[in-house]
Amino acid sequence: MAIRAEYIWIDGSEPTQKLRAKTKVIFNGEEPPVWGFDGSSTNQAPGNQSDCVLNPVKVVPDPIRGGDNILVLCEVLTVDMEPHPSNTRAACVEAASKYGEKYEPWFGIEQEYTFFKEGRPFGFPQFGYPAPQGGYYCGIGSDEIFGREIVEAHLDNCIKAGLTISGINAEVMIGQWEFQIGPLGPVETSDEIWLARYLLYRTAEAFDVAATLDPKPVKGDWNGAGAHTNFSTKQMRESYDPIIAGAEALGKRHDLHVENYGADIEHRLTGLHETAPWTHYSYGVSDRGASVRIPWQTAKDGQGYLEDRRPNANMDPYTVTRLITETICGDAEGDL
Ligand code: ADP
Ligand code: MN
Ligand code: MN
Ligand code: MN
């Protein structure tokens, strides 16, 4: 019997990498093999040496095609079978193996995104602006909510694919939504974020609506789109001091993190709209105007996790989870 395997990879687009996918028909229960593509069409190779390698790293059921069809998430290798320069997963795997056993890092990522239809955010009128922000966050009713049937279909697809999706909500800006993945290890959460993004784009295609990760889709008094990254180590899940130490450690490398948290971050981290300015690091309990928030429940329990509120919606989760692991676990080890 033949099945369809959708090979999914991350390209070399700058400044923000994009997903690409193509289909391989596989016969008789064969494992999805290593495959290749034309890297000269994805900003990953020159035309005269265009071959790049697709190495499968995670296989899940394909909820869009259904049946026995599969999605095959791949990392990109060179023809020497080394990580391609655009492959940020390899360094994430390295950080996870360096610190994993002692610190057991977990990540939960809140992926925000915005639907666009006919060149403007879904719900914006053709001329002028909709009612100002206030009623849209977790709103109910067709005057406030645009795209719910797409969001529900995406949630169904993530669950059918076996992803660790932990929730969804409508966001502060009209046409803006969020899903959360995790908590899982750095590599596992990142793989699932990329698969959930793939499913988001594919699900929305059928409705003729585009989902975008633009961090500031509308200038002015409208919230941007972020990817709050919640983090804990085994030690943070057992006591409070490591949480404060983690928040302090993130402050030591603020610039490095901000530079790697998604293109155009300075347009989103303005100090307004529930953000802290990108020029200054801060942390606090329950503080949605800080770079890093310690949730009230964590402060009350004296154990739990912290929330890095800085990453943009268009961030690369392999890079963000690697940096947080290296900074917080590295600081605890005296490696920084
Ligand atoms: P917010 O209140 O900021 O909107 P959400 O409920 O949207 O928070 O997201 C919180 C995320 O944190 C979820 O993905 C959840 O799985 C994750 N999370 C919960 N506990 C932990 C933990 N101990 N370590 C890391 N992430 C966690
Ligand atoms: Mn949230
Ligand atoms: Mn949110
Ligand atoms: Mn949050």
mmCIF file of C-alpha atoms and ligand atoms in Angstrom:
data_model
loop_
_atom_site.group_PDB
_atom_site.id
_atom_site.type_symbol
_atom_site.label_atom_id
_atom_site.label_comp_id
_atom_site.label_asym_id
_atom_site.label_seq_id
_atom_site.Cartn_x
_atom_site.Cartn_y
_atom_site.Cartn_z
ATOM 1 C CA MET A 1 0.000 0.000 0.000
ATOM 2 C CA ALA A 2 1.159 3.540 -0.719
ATOM 3 C CA ILE A 3 1.102 6.381 1.817
ATOM 4 C CA ARG A 4 1.932 10.047 1.433
ATOM 5 C CA ALA A 5 4.776 11.411 3.562
ATOM 6 C CA GLU A 6 4.891 15.200 3.793
ATOM 7 C CA TYR A 7 8.556 16.153 4.330
ATOM 8 C CA ILE A 8 8.735 19.461 6.226
ATOM 9 C CA TRP A 9 11.888 21.561 6.708
ATOM 10 C CA ILE A 10 13.075 25.019 7.671
ATOM 11 C CA ASP A 11 14.616 27.043 4.851
ATOM 12 C CA GLY A 12 17.350 29.698 4.665
ATOM 13 C CA SER A 13 15.137 32.803 4.286
ATOM 14 C CA GLU A 14 16.489 35.911 6.011
ATOM 15 C CA PRO A 15 15.973 37.472 8.444
ATOM 16 C CA THR A 16 13.229 34.964 9.333
ATOM 17 C CA GLN A 17 13.350 31.321 8.237
ATOM 18 C CA LYS A 18 10.249 29.835 6.602
ATOM 19 C CA LEU A 19 8.751 26.374 6.394
ATOM 20 C CA ARG A 20 8.888 24.356 3.171
ATOM 21 C CA ALA A 21 7.299 21.001 2.425
ATOM 22 C CA LYS A 22 7.020 18.444 -0.365
ATOM 23 C CA THR A 23 5.499 15.012 -0.716
ATOM 24 C CA LYS A 24 7.099 11.600 -1.057
ATOM 25 C CA VAL A 25 5.009 8.531 -1.798
ATOM 26 C CA ILE A 26 6.226 5.599 0.286
ATOM 27 C CA PHE A 27 5.364 1.954 -0.414
ATOM 28 C CA ASN A 28 4.962 -1.190 1.659
ATOM 29 C CA GLY A 29 5.533 0.136 5.169
ATOM 30 C CA GLU A 30 9.015 1.490 4.426
ATOM 31 C CA GLU A 31 10.485 3.900 7.041
ATOM 32 C CA PRO A 32 10.664 7.478 5.688
ATOM 33 C CA PRO A 33 14.177 7.607 4.194
ATOM 34 C CA VAL A 34 16.741 10.396 4.057
ATOM 35 C CA TRP A 35 15.772 12.604 1.096
ATOM 36 C CA GLY A 36 16.986 15.799 -0.634
ATOM 37 C CA PHE A 37 15.941 19.087 -2.198
ATOM 38 C CA ASP A 38 17.164 21.957 -4.341
ATOM 39 C CA GLY A 39 18.835 24.301 -1.863
ATOM 40 C CA SER A 40 19.343 26.980 -4.508
ATOM 41 C CA SER A 41 15.595 27.685 -4.400
ATOM 42 C CA THR A 42 15.478 28.098 -0.598
ATOM 43 C CA ASN A 43 18.551 30.290 0.049
ATOM 44 C CA GLN A 44 20.428 27.214 1.317
ATOM 45 C CA ALA A 45 22.900 26.518 -1.511
ATOM 46 C CA PRO A 46 24.467 28.036 -4.651
ATOM 47 C CA GLY A 47 23.056 26.822 -8.000
ATOM 48 C CA ASN A 48 26.183 24.931 -8.977
ATOM 49 C CA GLN A 49 26.156 22.853 -5.741
ATOM 50 C CA SER A 50 22.485 22.861 -5.037
ATOM 51 C CA ASP A 51 21.817 19.575 -3.230
ATOM 52 C CA CYS A 52 20.826 19.636 0.439
ATOM 53 C CA VAL A 53 19.867 16.647 2.565
ATOM 54 C CA LEU A 54 16.593 16.121 4.474
ATOM 55 C CA ASN A 55 17.162 14.014 7.584
ATOM 56 C CA PRO A 56 13.904 12.913 9.297
ATOM 57 C CA VAL A 57 13.825 13.792 13.024
ATOM 58 C CA LYS A 58 10.145 13.388 13.970
ATOM 59 C CA VAL A 59 7.245 11.529 12.352
ATOM 60 C CA VAL A 60 3.579 12.101 13.306
ATOM 61 C CA PRO A 61 0.198 11.194 11.758
ATOM 62 C CA ASP A 62 -0.920 13.684 9.080
ATOM 63 C CA PRO A 63 -4.313 14.964 10.277
ATOM 64 C CA ILE A 64 -4.917 16.895 7.054
ATOM 65 C CA ARG A 65 -4.604 13.985 4.637
ATOM 66 C CA GLY A 66 -5.771 11.512 7.310
ATOM 67 C CA GLY A 67 -5.536 7.728 6.960
ATOM 68 C CA ASP A 68 -2.051 6.302 7.349
ATOM 69 C CA ASN A 69 -0.382 9.373 5.837
ATOM 70 C CA ILE A 70 2.386 11.026 7.837
ATOM 71 C CA LEU A 71 4.190 14.318 8.474
ATOM 72 C CA VAL A 72 7.977 13.994 8.516
ATOM 73 C CA LEU A 73 9.771 16.884 10.229
ATOM 74 C CA CYS A 74 13.362 17.061 8.961
ATOM 75 C CA GLU A 75 16.607 18.802 9.789
ATOM 76 C CA VAL A 76 18.728 20.052 6.894
ATOM 77 C CA LEU A 77 22.199 18.561 6.398
ATOM 78 C CA THR A 78 24.897 19.215 3.824
ATOM 79 C CA VAL A 79 25.813 16.384 1.448
ATOM 80 C CA ASP A 80 28.648 15.535 3.903
ATOM 81 C CA MET A 81 25.871 14.776 6.424
ATOM 82 C CA GLU A 82 26.919 17.693 8.644
ATOM 83 C CA PRO A 83 24.377 20.224 10.029
ATOM 84 C CA HIS A 84 23.702 22.880 7.370
ATOM 85 C CA PRO A 85 24.461 26.496 8.513
ATOM 86 C CA SER A 86 20.674 27.136 8.542
ATOM 87 C CA ASN A 87 20.153 24.155 10.886
ATOM 88 C CA THR A 88 19.691 25.629 14.383
ATOM 89 C CA ARG A 89 18.340 22.355 15.765
ATOM 90 C CA ALA A 90 21.770 20.710 15.992
ATOM 91 C CA ALA A 91 23.039 23.273 18.554
ATOM 92 C CA CYS A 92 19.796 22.916 20.528
ATOM 93 C CA VAL A 93 20.340 19.135 20.692
ATOM 94 C CA GLU A 94 23.881 19.797 21.949
ATOM 95 C CA ALA A 95 22.705 22.131 24.765
ATOM 96 C CA ALA A 96 19.982 19.632 25.718
ATOM 97 C CA SER A 97 22.489 16.800 25.998
ATOM 98 C CA LYS A 98 24.977 18.952 27.938
ATOM 99 C CA TYR A 99 22.501 20.104 30.621
ATOM 100 C CA GLY A 100 19.568 17.685 30.263
ATOM 101 C CA GLU A 101 20.422 15.047 32.802
ATOM 102 C CA LYS A 102 21.216 17.343 35.737
ATOM 103 C CA TYR A 103 18.649 20.130 35.088
ATOM 104 C CA GLU A 104 15.805 18.426 33.152
ATOM 105 C CA PRO A 105 14.793 21.693 31.395
ATOM 106 C CA TRP A 106 11.135 22.063 30.395
ATOM 107 C CA PHE A 107 9.632 24.649 28.041
ATOM 108 C CA GLY A 108 6.054 25.766 27.408
ATOM 109 C CA ILE A 109 5.756 28.184 24.475
ATOM 110 C CA GLU A 110 2.772 30.503 23.862
ATOM 111 C CA GLN A 111 2.691 31.032 20.104
ATOM 112 C CA GLU A 112 0.727 34.132 19.090
ATOM 113 C CA TYR A 113 -0.223 34.776 15.447
ATOM 114 C CA THR A 114 -2.499 36.967 13.338
ATOM 115 C CA PHE A 115 -4.889 35.997 10.564
ATOM 116 C CA PHE A 116 -4.807 38.104 7.398
ATOM 117 C CA LYS A 117 -7.458 38.237 4.702
ATOM 118 C CA GLU A 118 -7.295 40.460 1.610
ATOM 119 C CA GLY A 119 -4.092 42.115 2.846
ATOM 120 C CA ARG A 120 -5.356 43.247 6.253
ATOM 121 C CA PRO A 121 -5.853 41.620 9.667
ATOM 122 C CA PHE A 122 -8.957 39.430 9.657
ATOM 123 C CA GLY A 123 -11.732 41.561 11.218
ATOM 124 C CA PHE A 124 -10.339 44.924 10.065
ATOM 125 C CA PRO A 125 -12.804 46.809 7.826
ATOM 126 C CA GLN A 126 -11.700 47.712 4.299
ATOM 127 C CA PHE A 127 -11.392 51.379 5.333
ATOM 128 C CA GLY A 128 -10.506 52.738 8.767
ATOM 129 C CA TYR A 129 -10.172 50.731 11.950
ATOM 130 C CA PRO A 130 -12.324 48.393 14.053
ATOM 131 C CA ALA A 131 -13.301 49.295 17.639
ATOM 132 C CA PRO A 132 -10.179 49.789 19.789
ATOM 133 C CA GLN A 133 -8.690 46.941 21.827
ATOM 134 C CA GLY A 134 -10.472 45.896 24.994
ATOM 135 C CA GLY A 135 -13.101 43.306 24.160
ATOM 136 C CA TYR A 136 -11.215 40.944 21.881
ATOM 137 C CA TYR A 137 -9.010 39.046 24.389
ATOM 138 C CA CYS A 138 -10.804 35.757 25.099
ATOM 139 C CA GLY A 139 -13.863 37.381 23.515
ATOM 140 C CA ILE A 140 -17.110 35.715 22.467
ATOM 141 C CA GLY A 141 -19.431 36.651 19.614
ATOM 142 C CA SER A 142 -19.123 37.460 15.942
ATOM 143 C CA ASP A 143 -18.590 41.201 16.567
ATOM 144 C CA GLU A 144 -15.337 40.408 18.394
ATOM 145 C CA ILE A 145 -14.117 37.066 17.095
ATOM 146 C CA PHE A 146 -12.712 36.399 13.627
ATOM 147 C CA GLY A 147 -11.418 33.007 12.567
ATOM 148 C CA ARG A 148 -12.702 30.750 15.356
ATOM 149 C CA GLU A 149 -13.607 27.902 12.976
ATOM 150 C CA ILE A 150 -10.010 27.924 11.671
ATOM 151 C CA VAL A 151 -8.620 27.942 15.215
ATOM 152 C CA GLU A 152 -10.860 25.016 16.199
ATOM 153 C CA ALA A 153 -9.823 23.059 13.096
ATOM 154 C CA HIS A 154 -6.156 23.755 13.893
ATOM 155 C CA LEU A 155 -6.604 22.549 17.488
ATOM 156 C CA ASP A 156 -8.247 19.333 16.226
ATOM 157 C CA ASN A 157 -5.382 18.804 13.795
ATOM 158 C CA CYS A 158 -2.709 19.325 16.495
ATOM 159 C CA ILE A 159 -4.444 16.821 18.771
ATOM 160 C CA LYS A 160 -4.813 14.273 15.940
ATOM 161 C CA ALA A 161 -1.105 14.686 15.170
ATOM 162 C CA GLY A 162 -0.327 13.835 18.801
ATOM 163 C CA LEU A 163 1.208 17.231 19.631
ATOM 164 C CA THR A 164 1.437 18.383 23.266
ATOM 165 C CA ILE A 165 -0.858 21.369 22.715
ATOM 166 C CA SER A 166 -2.006 22.680 26.089
ATOM 167 C CA GLY A 167 -4.530 25.380 25.122
ATOM 168 C CA ILE A 168 -5.735 28.153 22.793
ATOM 169 C CA ASN A 169 -7.138 31.659 23.277
ATOM 170 C CA ALA A 170 -8.218 34.748 21.349
ATOM 171 C CA GLU A 171 -5.754 37.617 21.798
ATOM 172 C CA VAL A 172 -5.891 41.344 22.578
ATOM 173 C CA MET A 173 -5.820 42.478 18.944
ATOM 174 C CA ILE A 174 -8.725 41.580 16.681
ATOM 175 C CA GLY A 175 -7.853 38.596 14.438
ATOM 176 C CA GLN A 176 -4.985 37.589 16.740
ATOM 177 C CA TRP A 177 -4.847 34.201 18.486
ATOM 178 C CA GLU A 178 -2.533 32.003 20.555
ATOM 179 C CA PHE A 179 -1.815 28.320 21.055
ATOM 180 C CA GLN A 180 0.488 26.807 23.672
ATOM 181 C CA ILE A 181 2.818 23.821 23.305
ATOM 182 C CA GLY A 182 4.494 22.015 26.196
ATOM 183 C CA PRO A 183 5.900 21.629 28.710
ATOM 184 C CA LEU A 184 8.538 19.410 27.105
ATOM 185 C CA GLY A 185 12.331 19.452 26.682
ATOM 186 C CA PRO A 186 13.956 22.131 24.497
ATOM 187 C CA VAL A 187 14.222 20.024 21.330
ATOM 188 C CA GLU A 188 10.818 18.367 21.757
ATOM 189 C CA THR A 189 8.968 21.664 22.354
ATOM 190 C CA SER A 190 10.731 23.282 19.388
ATOM 191 C CA ASP A 191 9.985 20.388 17.021
ATOM 192 C CA GLU A 192 6.320 20.581 18.039
ATOM 193 C CA ILE A 193 6.169 24.381 17.616
ATOM 194 C CA TRP A 194 7.378 24.012 14.020
ATOM 195 C CA LEU A 195 4.867 21.210 13.359
ATOM 196 C CA ALA A 196 2.040 23.240 14.933
ATOM 197 C CA ARG A 197 3.020 26.233 12.756
ATOM 198 C CA TYR A 198 2.936 23.964 9.698
ATOM 199 C CA LEU A 199 -0.547 22.749 10.666
ATOM 200 C CA LEU A 200 -1.678 26.340 11.257
ATOM 201 C CA TYR A 201 -0.676 27.463 7.765
ATOM 202 C CA ARG A 202 -2.163 24.367 6.140
ATOM 203 C CA THR A 203 -5.406 24.533 8.107
ATOM 204 C CA ALA A 204 -5.893 28.222 7.265
ATOM 205 C CA GLU A 205 -5.205 27.590 3.543
ATOM 206 C CA ALA A 206 -8.531 25.775 3.210
ATOM 207 C CA PHE A 207 -10.325 28.890 4.518
ATOM 208 C CA ASP A 208 -8.415 31.175 2.153
ATOM 209 C CA VAL A 209 -6.973 33.028 5.149
ATOM 210 C CA ALA A 210 -3.239 33.516 5.818
ATOM 211 C CA ALA A 211 -1.771 33.071 9.288
ATOM 212 C CA THR A 212 1.285 35.234 9.963
ATOM 213 C CA LEU A 213 3.893 35.453 12.727
ATOM 214 C CA ASP A 214 4.565 39.159 12.076
ATOM 215 C CA PRO A 215 5.578 40.545 15.519
ATOM 216 C CA LYS A 216 3.856 43.919 14.956
ATOM 217 C CA PRO A 217 1.231 43.508 12.226
ATOM 218 C CA VAL A 218 -0.436 46.881 12.891
ATOM 219 C CA LYS A 219 1.558 49.901 14.032
ATOM 220 C CA GLY A 220 0.174 52.170 16.721
ATOM 221 C CA ASP A 221 -2.129 51.220 19.561
ATOM 222 C CA TRP A 222 -2.445 47.544 18.744
ATOM 223 C CA ASN A 223 -0.718 44.658 20.543
ATOM 224 C CA GLY A 224 2.127 42.897 18.779
ATOM 225 C CA ALA A 225 2.495 39.116 18.552
ATOM 226 C CA GLY A 226 4.923 37.357 20.883
ATOM 227 C CA ALA A 227 5.999 33.880 21.878
ATOM 228 C CA HIS A 228 6.248 33.972 25.683
ATOM 229 C CA THR A 229 8.581 31.166 26.659
ATOM 230 C CA ASN A 230 7.938 29.485 30.003
ATOM 231 C CA PHE A 231 10.882 27.673 31.533
ATOM 232 C CA SER A 232 11.768 25.494 34.494
ATOM 233 C CA THR A 233 14.518 23.177 35.605
ATOM 234 C CA LYS A 234 14.053 20.258 37.975
ATOM 235 C CA GLN A 235 15.550 22.491 40.699
ATOM 236 C CA MET A 236 13.065 25.327 39.927
ATOM 237 C CA ARG A 237 10.172 22.882 40.150
ATOM 238 C CA GLU A 238 11.326 22.000 43.689
ATOM 239 C CA SER A 239 12.361 25.335 45.262
ATOM 240 C CA TYR A 240 12.308 29.119 44.825
ATOM 241 C CA ASP A 241 15.992 30.208 44.935
ATOM 242 C CA PRO A 242 16.790 28.642 41.523
ATOM 243 C CA ILE A 243 13.922 30.659 39.994
ATOM 244 C CA ILE A 244 15.408 33.952 41.217
ATOM 245 C CA ALA A 245 18.878 32.758 40.123
ATOM 246 C CA GLY A 246 17.436 31.979 36.670
ATOM 247 C CA ALA A 247 15.819 35.431 36.363
ATOM 248 C CA GLU A 248 19.127 37.044 37.399
ATOM 249 C CA ALA A 249 21.101 34.911 34.917
ATOM 250 C CA LEU A 250 18.851 36.010 32.014
ATOM 251 C CA GLY A 251 19.685 39.637 32.907
ATOM 252 C CA LYS A 252 23.413 38.956 32.439
ATOM 253 C CA ARG A 253 22.947 38.188 28.735
ATOM 254 C CA HIS A 254 19.945 40.406 27.872
ATOM 255 C CA ASP A 255 21.448 41.771 24.638
ATOM 256 C CA LEU A 256 22.440 38.354 23.307
ATOM 257 C CA HIS A 257 18.924 37.050 23.940
ATOM 258 C CA VAL A 258 17.120 40.040 22.425
ATOM 259 C CA GLU A 259 19.297 39.874 19.292
ATOM 260 C CA ASN A 260 18.217 36.258 18.807
ATOM 261 C CA TYR A 261 14.535 36.496 19.761
ATOM 262 C CA GLY A 262 13.151 37.333 16.296
ATOM 263 C CA ALA A 263 13.550 40.016 13.630
ATOM 264 C CA ASP A 264 12.066 43.474 14.320
ATOM 265 C CA ILE A 265 11.881 42.844 18.066
ATOM 266 C CA GLU A 266 12.446 46.569 18.723
ATOM 267 C CA HIS A 267 9.086 47.302 17.067
ATOM 268 C CA ARG A 268 7.282 45.026 19.506
ATOM 269 C CA LEU A 269 9.219 45.501 22.779
ATOM 270 C CA THR A 270 8.390 49.190 23.106
ATOM 271 C CA GLY A 271 7.459 49.298 26.792
ATOM 272 C CA LEU A 272 3.774 49.627 25.841
ATOM 273 C CA HIS A 273 1.152 46.908 25.181
ATOM 274 C CA GLU A 274 2.230 44.519 27.967
ATOM 275 C CA THR A 275 5.923 44.595 27.019
ATOM 276 C CA ALA A 276 9.156 45.802 28.604
ATOM 277 C CA PRO A 277 11.423 47.980 26.423
ATOM 278 C CA TRP A 278 14.031 45.963 24.513
ATOM 279 C CA THR A 279 16.748 48.325 25.806
ATOM 280 C CA HIS A 280 16.309 47.353 29.462
ATOM 281 C CA TYR A 281 16.042 44.060 31.385
ATOM 282 C CA SER A 282 13.691 43.583 34.337
ATOM 283 C CA TYR A 283 11.878 40.797 36.174
ATOM 284 C CA GLY A 284 9.075 40.663 38.714
ATOM 285 C CA VAL A 285 6.261 38.642 40.238
ATOM 286 C CA SER A 286 3.003 38.878 38.219
ATOM 287 C CA ASP A 287 4.506 41.782 36.236
ATOM 288 C CA ARG A 288 3.324 41.794 32.588
ATOM 289 C CA GLY A 289 5.380 44.930 32.018
ATOM 290 C CA ALA A 290 8.651 43.124 32.850
ATOM 291 C CA SER A 291 10.989 41.220 30.531
ATOM 292 C CA VAL A 292 10.586 38.136 32.711
ATOM 293 C CA ARG A 293 7.534 37.351 34.840
ATOM 294 C CA ILE A 294 7.391 34.997 37.796
ATOM 295 C CA PRO A 295 3.751 33.807 37.886
ATOM 296 C CA TRP A 296 1.919 34.517 41.181
ATOM 297 C CA GLN A 297 1.226 30.822 41.641
ATOM 298 C CA THR A 298 4.970 30.106 41.466
ATOM 299 C CA ALA A 299 5.716 32.836 44.036
ATOM 300 C CA LYS A 300 2.943 31.524 46.298
ATOM 301 C CA ASP A 301 4.016 27.859 46.017
ATOM 302 C CA GLY A 302 7.713 28.715 46.299
ATOM 303 C CA GLN A 303 8.373 26.541 43.241
ATOM 304 C CA GLY A 304 7.406 26.375 39.567
ATOM 305 C CA TYR A 305 8.646 28.276 36.498
ATOM 306 C CA LEU A 306 9.415 31.666 35.020
ATOM 307 C CA GLU A 307 8.085 33.292 31.842
ATOM 308 C CA ASP A 308 10.449 35.001 29.396
ATOM 309 C CA ARG A 309 8.079 37.486 27.732
ATOM 310 C CA ARG A 310 10.639 38.840 25.260
ATOM 311 C CA PRO A 311 10.600 36.360 22.313
ATOM 312 C CA ASN A 312 8.751 37.523 19.202
ATOM 313 C CA ALA A 313 6.113 35.417 17.458
ATOM 314 C CA ASN A 314 8.581 35.016 14.551
ATOM 315 C CA MET A 315 11.357 33.595 16.750
ATOM 316 C CA ASP A 316 13.141 30.316 16.070
ATOM 317 C CA PRO A 317 12.281 28.023 19.001
ATOM 318 C CA TYR A 318 15.494 25.975 18.621
ATOM 319 C CA THR A 319 17.547 29.143 19.187
ATOM 320 C CA VAL A 320 15.368 30.566 21.972
ATOM 321 C CA THR A 321 15.242 27.314 23.975
ATOM 322 C CA ARG A 322 18.970 26.729 23.437
ATOM 323 C CA LEU A 323 19.876 30.217 24.699
ATOM 324 C CA ILE A 324 17.656 29.997 27.787
ATOM 325 C CA THR A 325 19.070 26.543 28.609
ATOM 326 C CA GLU A 326 22.667 27.693 28.107
ATOM 327 C CA THR A 327 22.186 30.918 30.088
ATOM 328 C CA ILE A 328 20.277 29.557 33.092
ATOM 329 C CA CYS A 329 21.875 26.106 33.358
ATOM 330 C CA GLY A 330 25.283 27.466 32.310
ATOM 331 C CA ASP A 331 25.096 30.139 35.040
ATOM 332 C CA ALA A 332 24.159 27.511 37.649
ATOM 333 C CA GLU A 333 27.160 25.428 36.527
ATOM 334 C CA GLY A 334 29.525 28.429 36.531
ATOM 335 C CA ASP A 335 30.015 28.054 32.707
ATOM 336 C CA LEU A 336 29.169 31.655 31.737
HETATM 337 P P1 ADP B 1 -0.128 33.017 30.335
HETATM 338 O O1 ADP B 1 -0.791 33.091 31.670
HETATM 339 O O2 ADP B 1 1.170 33.747 30.312
HETATM 340 O O3 ADP B 1 -1.027 33.388 29.191
HETATM 341 P P2 ADP B 1 -0.350 30.265 29.275
HETATM 342 O O4 ADP B 1 -1.337 29.501 30.088
HETATM 343 O O5 ADP B 1 -0.773 30.755 27.950
HETATM 344 O O6 ADP B 1 0.262 31.447 30.197
HETATM 345 O O7 ADP B 1 0.950 29.371 29.005
HETATM 346 C C1 ADP B 1 1.707 28.816 30.023
HETATM 347 C C2 ADP B 1 2.589 27.732 29.445
HETATM 348 O O8 ADP B 1 3.521 27.325 30.456
HETATM 349 C C3 ADP B 1 1.864 26.470 28.999
HETATM 350 O O9 ADP B 1 2.361 26.053 27.735
HETATM 351 C C4 ADP B 1 2.229 25.454 30.061
HETATM 352 O O10 ADP B 1 2.270 24.140 29.537
HETATM 353 C C5 ADP B 1 3.638 25.919 30.427
HETATM 354 N N1 ADP B 1 4.127 25.434 31.724
HETATM 355 C C6 ADP B 1 3.405 25.064 32.803
HETATM 356 N N2 ADP B 1 4.217 24.628 33.795
HETATM 357 C C7 ADP B 1 5.494 24.727 33.342
HETATM 358 C C8 ADP B 1 6.778 24.437 33.888
HETATM 359 N N3 ADP B 1 6.928 23.959 35.140
HETATM 360 N N4 ADP B 1 7.870 24.655 33.111
HETATM 361 C C9 ADP B 1 7.726 25.160 31.868
HETATM 362 N N5 ADP B 1 6.547 25.448 31.304
HETATM 363 C C10 ADP B 1 5.433 25.247 32.014
HETATM 364 MN MN MN B 2 -0.927 32.780 27.165
HETATM 365 MN MN MN B 3 -0.767 35.804 24.799
HETATM 366 MN MN MN B 4 2.219 34.665 28.670
#
